């Protein structure tokens, strides 16, 4: 049985929770999110806490138990506090800027890389090389960060590329000349 699934989710006073059949709606000061819950799970709200329970005791229900609780917890945290991810551009001439609803990246290619910013996501660029992504949907923030990083992943020989904040690239030794 999942130890994470058993834990109650504390709901802040600024967050409202509404459950319609198998769809949970969570709204707060930063936005509104909803998610369809599996038929194997049931969700209850009691005295400021959300509880997730299994309807059946099957293998799939056990797998979804902790996942469902974590997804709902991320929704509650997102609408009350927001999520933030920081990326760093490392390399000569690598720069980023935000223009309207687009992120423009110079990554050493012969062209600029344009990335559309989805609704509900805010992007700030500091010092031309630090990209800060904030939003209330953790899944969307993480996916956008992964998409940006995929445009120029870090390489181990020179250490150039787009890195997550605090990420360390293991460097390799290049060819030895004879």
mmCIF file of C-alpha atoms in Angstrom:
data_model
loop_
_atom_site.group_PDB
_atom_site.id
_atom_site.type_symbol
_atom_site.label_atom_id
_atom_site.label_comp_id
_atom_site.label_asym_id
_atom_site.label_seq_id
_atom_site.Cartn_x
_atom_site.Cartn_y
_atom_site.Cartn_z
ATOM 1 C CA UNK A 1 0.000 0.000 0.000
ATOM 2 C CA UNK A 2 1.256 3.490 -0.839
ATOM 3 C CA UNK A 3 2.539 5.546 2.054
ATOM 4 C CA UNK A 4 2.202 8.707 0.003
ATOM 5 C CA UNK A 5 -1.421 7.951 -0.949
ATOM 6 C CA UNK A 6 -2.465 7.703 2.710
ATOM 7 C CA UNK A 7 -1.318 11.236 3.544
ATOM 8 C CA UNK A 8 -4.000 13.947 3.622
ATOM 9 C CA UNK A 9 -3.582 17.042 1.435
ATOM 10 C CA UNK A 10 -3.862 20.275 3.417
ATOM 11 C CA UNK A 11 -5.926 22.881 1.584
ATOM 12 C CA UNK A 12 -5.013 26.548 2.259
ATOM 13 C CA UNK A 13 -7.865 28.937 3.067
ATOM 14 C CA UNK A 14 -7.433 30.758 -0.267
ATOM 15 C CA UNK A 15 -8.037 27.562 -2.298
ATOM 16 C CA UNK A 16 -11.473 26.166 -3.216
ATOM 17 C CA UNK A 17 -12.022 22.484 -4.022
ATOM 18 C CA UNK A 18 -15.039 21.143 -5.901
ATOM 19 C CA UNK A 19 -15.652 17.515 -6.852
ATOM 20 C CA UNK A 20 -18.160 16.523 -9.566
ATOM 21 C CA UNK A 21 -18.309 12.741 -9.962
ATOM 22 C CA UNK A 22 -14.726 11.870 -11.023
ATOM 23 C CA UNK A 23 -13.568 15.394 -11.941
ATOM 24 C CA UNK A 24 -11.850 17.568 -9.333
ATOM 25 C CA UNK A 25 -11.763 21.373 -9.792
ATOM 26 C CA UNK A 26 -9.277 23.386 -7.744
ATOM 27 C CA UNK A 27 -9.216 27.177 -7.910
ATOM 28 C CA UNK A 28 -7.036 29.658 -6.085
ATOM 29 C CA UNK A 29 -5.495 33.105 -6.376
ATOM 30 C CA UNK A 30 -3.217 32.127 -9.298
ATOM 31 C CA UNK A 31 -5.655 30.154 -11.459
ATOM 32 C CA UNK A 32 -7.982 27.202 -11.899
ATOM 33 C CA UNK A 33 -7.080 23.584 -12.613
ATOM 34 C CA UNK A 34 -9.120 20.432 -13.114
ATOM 35 C CA UNK A 35 -8.299 16.762 -13.533
ATOM 36 C CA UNK A 36 -10.274 13.601 -14.184
ATOM 37 C CA UNK A 37 -9.711 10.995 -11.501
ATOM 38 C CA UNK A 38 -9.652 7.268 -12.300
ATOM 39 C CA UNK A 39 -12.754 5.225 -11.438
ATOM 40 C CA UNK A 40 -10.548 3.125 -9.150
ATOM 41 C CA UNK A 41 -10.069 6.155 -6.836
ATOM 42 C CA UNK A 42 -12.440 8.306 -4.807
ATOM 43 C CA UNK A 43 -11.659 11.766 -3.454
ATOM 44 C CA UNK A 44 -13.238 13.319 -0.363
ATOM 45 C CA UNK A 45 -12.920 16.761 1.236
ATOM 46 C CA UNK A 46 -13.225 16.894 5.048
ATOM 47 C CA UNK A 47 -12.396 19.802 7.406
ATOM 48 C CA UNK A 48 -9.782 21.472 5.200
ATOM 49 C CA UNK A 49 -8.108 18.279 3.965
ATOM 50 C CA UNK A 50 -8.412 16.203 0.797
ATOM 51 C CA UNK A 51 -8.322 12.425 1.181
ATOM 52 C CA UNK A 52 -7.737 9.932 -1.657
ATOM 53 C CA UNK A 53 -9.120 6.418 -1.228
ATOM 54 C CA UNK A 54 -9.044 3.279 -3.363
ATOM 55 C CA UNK A 55 -12.392 1.847 -4.515
ATOM 56 C CA UNK A 56 -10.892 -1.551 -5.386
ATOM 57 C CA UNK A 57 -7.792 -3.317 -4.143
ATOM 58 C CA UNK A 58 -6.134 -4.229 -7.435
ATOM 59 C CA UNK A 59 -2.612 -3.852 -8.747
ATOM 60 C CA UNK A 60 -3.533 -0.900 -10.996
ATOM 61 C CA UNK A 61 -5.372 0.798 -8.115
ATOM 62 C CA UNK A 62 -2.243 0.470 -5.972
ATOM 63 C CA UNK A 63 -0.182 2.024 -8.763
ATOM 64 C CA UNK A 64 -2.574 4.952 -9.183
ATOM 65 C CA UNK A 65 -3.050 5.579 -5.445
ATOM 66 C CA UNK A 66 0.105 7.605 -4.715
ATOM 67 C CA UNK A 67 0.120 9.143 -8.198
ATOM 68 C CA UNK A 68 -3.405 10.530 -7.815
ATOM 69 C CA UNK A 69 -2.589 12.024 -4.421
ATOM 70 C CA UNK A 70 0.595 13.653 -5.752
ATOM 71 C CA UNK A 71 -1.161 15.110 -8.816
ATOM 72 C CA UNK A 72 -3.893 16.658 -6.641
ATOM 73 C CA UNK A 73 -1.266 17.993 -4.209
ATOM 74 C CA UNK A 74 0.615 19.619 -7.112
ATOM 75 C CA UNK A 75 -2.626 21.251 -8.242
ATOM 76 C CA UNK A 76 -3.241 22.700 -4.759
ATOM 77 C CA UNK A 77 0.334 24.001 -4.477
ATOM 78 C CA UNK A 78 0.227 25.453 -8.002
ATOM 79 C CA UNK A 79 -2.937 27.524 -7.598
ATOM 80 C CA UNK A 80 -1.797 28.833 -4.201
ATOM 81 C CA UNK A 81 1.965 29.408 -4.667
ATOM 82 C CA UNK A 82 3.003 28.791 -8.339
ATOM 83 C CA UNK A 83 5.915 26.696 -9.574
ATOM 84 C CA UNK A 84 9.235 28.054 -10.824
ATOM 85 C CA UNK A 85 12.010 26.501 -12.918
ATOM 86 C CA UNK A 86 15.244 28.225 -13.890
ATOM 87 C CA UNK A 87 17.310 27.471 -16.987
ATOM 88 C CA UNK A 88 20.771 28.792 -17.767
ATOM 89 C CA UNK A 89 22.268 29.355 -21.216
ATOM 90 C CA UNK A 90 25.942 28.484 -21.261
ATOM 91 C CA UNK A 91 28.067 29.185 -24.314
ATOM 92 C CA UNK A 92 29.617 32.034 -26.253
ATOM 93 C CA UNK A 93 26.904 34.113 -27.923
ATOM 94 C CA UNK A 94 24.012 32.183 -26.346
ATOM 95 C CA UNK A 95 21.278 34.678 -25.469
ATOM 96 C CA UNK A 96 17.569 34.764 -24.851
ATOM 97 C CA UNK A 97 14.891 37.436 -24.863
ATOM 98 C CA UNK A 98 11.131 37.648 -24.550
ATOM 99 C CA UNK A 99 9.224 39.579 -27.199
ATOM 100 C CA UNK A 100 5.444 39.578 -26.770
ATOM 101 C CA UNK A 101 4.301 35.958 -26.435
ATOM 102 C CA UNK A 102 7.514 34.467 -27.867
ATOM 103 C CA UNK A 103 10.832 33.436 -26.393
ATOM 104 C CA UNK A 104 13.659 34.160 -28.833
ATOM 105 C CA UNK A 105 16.858 32.168 -28.333
ATOM 106 C CA UNK A 106 20.257 32.590 -30.021
ATOM 107 C CA UNK A 107 21.920 29.206 -29.554
ATOM 108 C CA UNK A 108 24.769 29.184 -32.046
ATOM 109 C CA UNK A 109 22.639 28.099 -34.987
ATOM 110 C CA UNK A 110 22.437 30.092 -38.215
ATOM 111 C CA UNK A 111 18.900 31.099 -37.206
ATOM 112 C CA UNK A 112 17.059 32.202 -34.068
ATOM 113 C CA UNK A 113 14.933 29.645 -32.236
ATOM 114 C CA UNK A 114 11.371 30.847 -31.523
ATOM 115 C CA UNK A 115 9.260 29.247 -28.804
ATOM 116 C CA UNK A 116 5.643 30.257 -28.215
ATOM 117 C CA UNK A 117 4.784 30.866 -24.560
ATOM 118 C CA UNK A 118 1.590 28.989 -23.580
ATOM 119 C CA UNK A 119 -1.273 30.636 -21.687
ATOM 120 C CA UNK A 120 -0.743 30.508 -17.917
ATOM 121 C CA UNK A 121 3.063 30.580 -18.143
ATOM 122 C CA UNK A 122 5.267 33.610 -17.447
ATOM 123 C CA UNK A 123 8.861 33.775 -18.657
ATOM 124 C CA UNK A 124 11.481 36.294 -17.562
ATOM 125 C CA UNK A 125 14.999 36.532 -18.953
ATOM 126 C CA UNK A 126 17.681 37.979 -16.668
ATOM 127 C CA UNK A 127 21.170 38.992 -17.833
ATOM 128 C CA UNK A 128 20.331 37.505 -21.277
ATOM 129 C CA UNK A 129 21.314 34.002 -20.070
ATOM 130 C CA UNK A 130 18.996 33.092 -17.173
ATOM 131 C CA UNK A 131 15.452 32.024 -18.116
ATOM 132 C CA UNK A 132 12.899 31.875 -15.284
ATOM 133 C CA UNK A 133 9.684 29.961 -16.056
ATOM 134 C CA UNK A 134 6.751 30.361 -13.635
ATOM 135 C CA UNK A 135 3.220 28.988 -13.769
ATOM 136 C CA UNK A 136 0.509 27.302 -11.731
ATOM 137 C CA UNK A 137 0.489 24.017 -13.683
ATOM 138 C CA UNK A 138 3.578 21.974 -12.725
ATOM 139 C CA UNK A 139 3.191 19.681 -15.723
ATOM 140 C CA UNK A 140 3.096 22.592 -18.180
ATOM 141 C CA UNK A 141 6.063 24.377 -16.545
ATOM 142 C CA UNK A 142 8.185 21.217 -16.636
ATOM 143 C CA UNK A 143 7.209 20.393 -20.226
ATOM 144 C CA UNK A 144 8.052 23.900 -21.455
ATOM 145 C CA UNK A 145 11.427 23.780 -19.653
ATOM 146 C CA UNK A 146 12.168 20.391 -21.257
ATOM 147 C CA UNK A 147 11.169 21.738 -24.702
ATOM 148 C CA UNK A 148 13.469 24.746 -24.325
ATOM 149 C CA UNK A 149 16.321 22.540 -23.093
ATOM 150 C CA UNK A 150 15.865 20.145 -26.037
ATOM 151 C CA UNK A 151 16.768 22.942 -28.483
ATOM 152 C CA UNK A 152 20.410 22.746 -27.329
ATOM 153 C CA UNK A 153 21.060 20.068 -24.687
ATOM 154 C CA UNK A 154 24.336 20.379 -22.770
ATOM 155 C CA UNK A 155 27.275 18.582 -24.311
ATOM 156 C CA UNK A 156 30.087 16.995 -22.267
ATOM 157 C CA UNK A 157 33.152 18.239 -24.180
ATOM 158 C CA UNK A 158 32.857 22.024 -23.927
ATOM 159 C CA UNK A 159 29.954 22.193 -21.457
ATOM 160 C CA UNK A 160 27.860 24.378 -23.749
ATOM 161 C CA UNK A 161 24.064 24.199 -23.915
ATOM 162 C CA UNK A 162 20.941 24.879 -21.875
ATOM 163 C CA UNK A 163 21.168 23.655 -18.285
ATOM 164 C CA UNK A 164 18.742 23.492 -15.388
ATOM 165 C CA UNK A 165 19.799 25.675 -12.444
ATOM 166 C CA UNK A 166 22.308 23.772 -10.336
ATOM 167 C CA UNK A 167 22.890 21.051 -12.941
ATOM 168 C CA UNK A 168 26.472 19.899 -13.264
ATOM 169 C CA UNK A 169 27.726 18.519 -16.560
ATOM 170 C CA UNK A 170 30.333 15.762 -16.315
ATOM 171 C CA UNK A 171 33.096 16.851 -18.633
ATOM 172 C CA UNK A 172 34.925 14.412 -20.921
ATOM 173 C CA UNK A 173 38.444 14.631 -22.190
ATOM 174 C CA UNK A 174 38.642 15.165 -25.930
ATOM 175 C CA UNK A 175 40.891 13.356 -28.416
ATOM 176 C CA UNK A 176 44.543 13.266 -27.540
ATOM 177 C CA UNK A 177 46.811 14.482 -30.338
ATOM 178 C CA UNK A 178 49.829 12.406 -31.365
#
